[in-house]
Amino acid sequence: MLNDLASVMFDEAALAAKCREMGQELTRDYEGKDLLVVGILKGSVMFFADLVRQINVPLNIDFMVASSYGSGTETSGKVNIKKDLDADIKGRHVLLVEDIIDSGVTMSCLMAELAKREPASIRLCALLSKPSRRQVDVQIDYCGFEVPDEFLVGYGLDYAEKYRNLPVIGVLKREIYS
Ligand code: 5GP
């Protein structure tokens, strides 16, 4: 599988170190608060699992399935909520955990929807951000790494549902998707 990468952008050590660093910041910020951490499936699954174990406060977890991508590599500009939260978020501190913010369309639609449910606060934590691709303004409260405009796979990120299980994040060889 590693042969399908043109290059590795973040290896296992870099990803683990980033989760520890972000976990420490989140621990400080959410100490004493009723925290619900929401993973946006499927892309955030590896980051989510590693991150929550570095947040040293009692918390709840929940998941949503929302996507603006089909099996291709360009955003469709629409968000589709396929699985909603189990929990009522009214009055709670919600932290959304996303793999990557690209155009920002998915997350801005989702955050607007969730804000209607009157949480005490709603913040966004994203492992990766591609600022050069932004179409709508999204505030990323906790951002792991800013990345260039390359199609990335691994550590939860897929191409046509494959490569999510790669332990590193890398640039997929162009000949694989074009
Ligand atoms: P946005 O709405 O911000 O354009 O799209 C965010 C979603 O697009 C991410 O959650 C992710 O599923 C997908 N996405 C954006 N960039 C990439 C990328 O480089 N690689 C992969 N695998 N998915 C991406």
Short mmCIF file of C-alpha atoms and ligand atoms in Angstrom, two decimals:
data_model
loop_
_atom_site.label_atom_id
_atom_site.label_comp_id
_atom_site.label_asym_id
_atom_site.label_seq_id
_atom_site.Cartn_x
_atom_site.Cartn_y
_atom_site.Cartn_z
CA MET A 1 0.00 0.00 0.00
CA LEU A 2 2.83 2.41 0.83
CA ASN A 3 3.95 1.95 -2.79
CA ASP A 4 0.82 3.84 -3.88
CA LEU A 5 2.08 7.00 -2.18
CA ALA A 6 4.14 9.57 -4.03
CA SER A 7 5.39 10.79 -0.64
CA VAL A 8 4.72 10.50 3.09
CA MET A 9 3.67 13.82 4.62
CA PHE A 10 3.16 12.79 8.26
CA ASP A 11 4.57 9.59 9.73
CA GLU A 12 3.30 7.78 12.82
CA ALA A 13 5.57 9.68 15.20
CA ALA A 14 4.46 13.08 13.86
CA LEU A 15 0.79 12.12 14.15
CA ALA A 16 1.20 10.80 17.70
CA ALA A 17 3.10 13.91 18.79
CA LYS A 18 0.39 16.16 17.34
CA CYS A 19 -2.37 14.23 19.15
CA ARG A 20 -0.48 14.58 22.45
CA GLU A 21 0.01 18.32 21.91
CA MET A 22 -3.62 18.94 20.94
CA GLY A 23 -4.85 16.71 23.77
CA GLN A 24 -2.95 18.80 26.31
CA GLU A 25 -4.46 22.02 24.98
CA LEU A 26 -7.97 20.52 24.98
CA THR A 27 -7.47 19.20 28.53
CA ARG A 28 -6.66 22.72 29.71
CA ASP A 29 -9.59 24.28 27.81
CA TYR A 30 -12.27 21.76 28.85
CA GLU A 31 -11.27 21.10 32.48
CA GLY A 32 -14.48 21.09 34.60
CA LYS A 33 -16.83 21.29 31.57
CA ASP A 34 -19.45 18.84 30.29
CA LEU A 35 -17.71 17.88 27.06
CA LEU A 36 -19.17 15.95 24.14
CA VAL A 37 -16.61 15.04 21.50
CA VAL A 38 -18.20 14.35 18.12
CA GLY A 39 -16.29 12.42 15.48
CA ILE A 40 -17.26 13.02 11.87
CA LEU A 41 -17.14 9.59 10.26
CA LYS A 42 -15.47 8.00 8.57
CA GLY A 43 -12.38 10.10 7.92
CA SER A 44 -11.77 11.23 11.50
CA VAL A 45 -11.84 7.75 13.01
CA MET A 46 -8.09 7.27 13.59
CA PHE A 47 -7.49 10.86 14.68
CA PHE A 48 -10.55 10.76 16.94
CA ALA A 49 -9.45 7.55 18.69
CA ASP A 50 -5.92 8.83 19.24
CA LEU A 51 -7.02 12.34 20.27
CA VAL A 52 -9.70 11.47 22.87
CA ARG A 53 -7.19 9.26 24.68
CA GLN A 54 -5.00 12.35 25.12
CA ILE A 55 -7.82 14.50 26.57
CA ASN A 56 -7.59 14.04 30.31
CA VAL A 57 -11.13 15.06 31.36
CA PRO A 58 -14.27 12.91 31.70
CA LEU A 59 -16.11 13.25 28.39
CA ASN A 60 -18.77 11.67 26.18
CA ILE A 61 -18.34 10.63 22.58
CA ASP A 62 -20.78 10.55 19.67
CA PHE A 63 -20.53 10.33 15.91
CA MET A 64 -22.06 11.83 12.78
CA VAL A 65 -21.80 10.75 9.20
CA ALA A 66 -21.71 13.67 6.83
CA SER A 67 -20.01 13.95 3.50
CA SER A 68 -19.69 16.18 0.50
CA TYR A 69 -17.55 13.72 -1.44
CA GLY A 70 -18.55 10.77 -3.61
CA SER A 71 -15.89 8.39 -4.78
CA GLY A 72 -13.98 11.12 -6.61
CA THR A 73 -11.47 13.69 -5.45
CA GLU A 74 -13.42 16.98 -5.88
CA THR A 75 -16.04 18.34 -3.47
CA SER A 76 -19.65 18.39 -4.71
CA GLY A 77 -20.43 21.49 -2.62
CA LYS A 78 -23.32 19.79 -0.79
CA VAL A 79 -23.48 18.25 2.65
CA ASN A 80 -25.44 15.13 3.33
CA ILE A 81 -26.14 14.09 6.96
CA LYS A 82 -26.44 10.32 6.81
CA LYS A 83 -26.22 9.69 10.57
CA ASP A 84 -27.20 12.24 13.18
CA LEU A 85 -26.12 12.47 16.82
CA ASP A 86 -27.67 10.15 19.39
CA ALA A 87 -27.31 12.77 22.12
CA ASP A 88 -29.16 16.05 22.75
CA ILE A 89 -26.50 18.77 22.73
CA LYS A 90 -28.53 21.59 24.29
CA GLY A 91 -26.44 23.30 26.98
CA ARG A 92 -23.41 21.08 26.37
CA HIS A 93 -19.90 21.88 25.19
CA VAL A 94 -19.49 20.27 21.78
CA LEU A 95 -16.15 19.63 20.11
CA LEU A 96 -16.36 18.49 16.49
CA VAL A 97 -13.46 16.38 15.31
CA GLU A 98 -12.83 16.32 11.57
CA ASP A 99 -10.04 14.84 9.46
CA ILE A 100 -9.54 17.68 6.99
CA ILE A 101 -11.10 21.03 6.14
CA ASP A 102 -10.84 21.57 2.41
CA SER A 103 -13.47 23.89 0.83
CA GLY A 104 -15.06 24.20 4.29
CA VAL A 105 -18.52 23.56 2.83
CA THR A 106 -19.22 20.37 4.79
CA MET A 107 -18.21 21.83 8.12
CA SER A 108 -19.88 25.22 7.76
CA CYS A 109 -23.20 23.53 6.90
CA LEU A 110 -22.84 21.11 9.80
CA MET A 111 -21.89 23.77 12.33
CA ALA A 112 -24.83 25.97 11.31
CA GLU A 113 -27.16 22.99 11.76
CA LEU A 114 -25.76 22.05 15.16
CA ALA A 115 -25.76 25.66 16.42
CA LYS A 116 -29.58 25.65 16.05
CA ARG A 117 -29.70 23.02 18.79
CA GLU A 118 -28.37 25.54 21.34
CA PRO A 119 -25.18 23.94 22.66
CA ALA A 120 -23.30 25.88 25.38
CA SER A 121 -20.41 26.07 22.91
CA ILE A 122 -19.38 24.50 19.65
CA ARG A 123 -15.79 24.31 18.51
CA LEU A 124 -13.98 22.67 15.66
CA CYS A 125 -10.88 20.52 15.86
CA ALA A 126 -9.38 19.42 12.54
CA LEU A 127 -6.22 17.43 12.02
CA LEU A 128 -5.56 18.99 8.61
CA SER A 129 -6.53 22.17 6.80
CA LYS A 130 -6.03 23.15 3.16
CA PRO A 131 -6.34 26.97 3.36
CA SER A 132 -5.72 27.43 -0.38
CA ARG A 133 -8.91 25.50 -1.17
CA ARG A 134 -11.30 27.38 1.11
CA GLN A 135 -14.64 28.46 -0.43
CA VAL A 136 -16.39 29.43 2.81
CA ASP A 137 -14.90 30.86 5.96
CA VAL A 138 -14.68 28.28 8.75
CA GLN A 139 -13.06 28.97 12.09
CA ILE A 140 -10.83 26.04 13.06
CA ASP A 141 -10.35 26.38 16.82
CA TYR A 142 -7.80 23.58 17.00
CA CYS A 143 -5.85 22.82 13.81
CA GLY A 144 -3.21 20.12 13.60
CA PHE A 145 -1.39 20.91 10.36
CA GLU A 146 -1.89 23.20 7.38
CA VAL A 147 -1.26 21.28 4.16
CA PRO A 148 -0.84 22.18 0.48
CA ASP A 149 -3.41 21.34 -2.17
CA GLU A 150 -2.57 17.66 -2.68
CA PHE A 151 -4.87 14.66 -2.48
CA LEU A 152 -4.00 12.91 0.78
CA VAL A 153 -4.80 9.43 2.01
CA GLY A 154 -4.17 7.39 5.13
CA TYR A 155 -4.89 7.63 8.87
CA GLY A 156 -8.63 7.66 8.10
CA LEU A 157 -8.49 9.54 4.79
CA ASP A 158 -9.62 7.47 1.82
CA TYR A 159 -9.61 7.26 -1.90
CA ALA A 160 -12.76 5.35 -3.01
CA GLU A 161 -12.98 3.93 0.56
CA LYS A 162 -9.45 2.49 0.41
CA TYR A 163 -6.23 3.49 2.21
CA ARG A 164 -7.96 4.54 5.47
CA ASN A 165 -5.88 1.93 7.32
CA LEU A 166 -2.51 3.34 6.25
CA PRO A 167 -0.78 4.37 9.50
CA VAL A 168 0.75 7.46 7.84
CA ILE A 169 -0.68 10.34 5.79
CA GLY A 170 0.71 10.70 2.31
CA VAL A 171 0.13 12.05 -1.17
CA LEU A 172 -1.58 9.49 -3.39
CA LYS A 173 0.18 8.91 -6.71
CA ARG A 174 -1.70 10.78 -9.41
CA GLU A 175 -1.85 7.77 -11.74
CA ILE A 176 -4.01 5.95 -9.17
CA TYR A 177 -6.89 8.40 -9.35
CA SER A 178 -6.59 10.02 -12.77
P1 5GP B 1 -14.87 20.20 2.42
O1 5GP B 1 -16.34 20.31 2.59
O2 5GP B 1 -14.08 20.96 3.45
O3 5GP B 1 -14.44 20.54 1.02
O4 5GP B 1 -14.54 18.67 2.52
C1 5GP B 1 -14.12 18.04 3.65
C2 5GP B 1 -14.07 16.56 3.39
O5 5GP B 1 -13.52 16.30 2.10
C3 5GP B 1 -13.16 15.85 4.36
O6 5GP B 1 -13.84 15.44 5.51
C4 5GP B 1 -12.66 14.69 3.53
O7 5GP B 1 -13.55 13.61 3.64
C5 5GP B 1 -12.69 15.19 2.11
N1 5GP B 1 -11.34 15.60 1.66
C6 5GP B 1 -10.88 16.85 1.48
N2 5GP B 1 -9.59 16.84 1.08
C7 5GP B 1 -9.23 15.55 1.04
C8 5GP B 1 -8.00 14.88 0.73
O8 5GP B 1 -6.95 15.46 0.42
N3 5GP B 1 -8.03 13.53 0.80
C9 5GP B 1 -9.14 12.83 1.13
N4 5GP B 1 -9.03 11.52 1.19
N5 5GP B 1 -10.31 13.42 1.45
C10 5GP B 1 -10.34 14.77 1.40
#
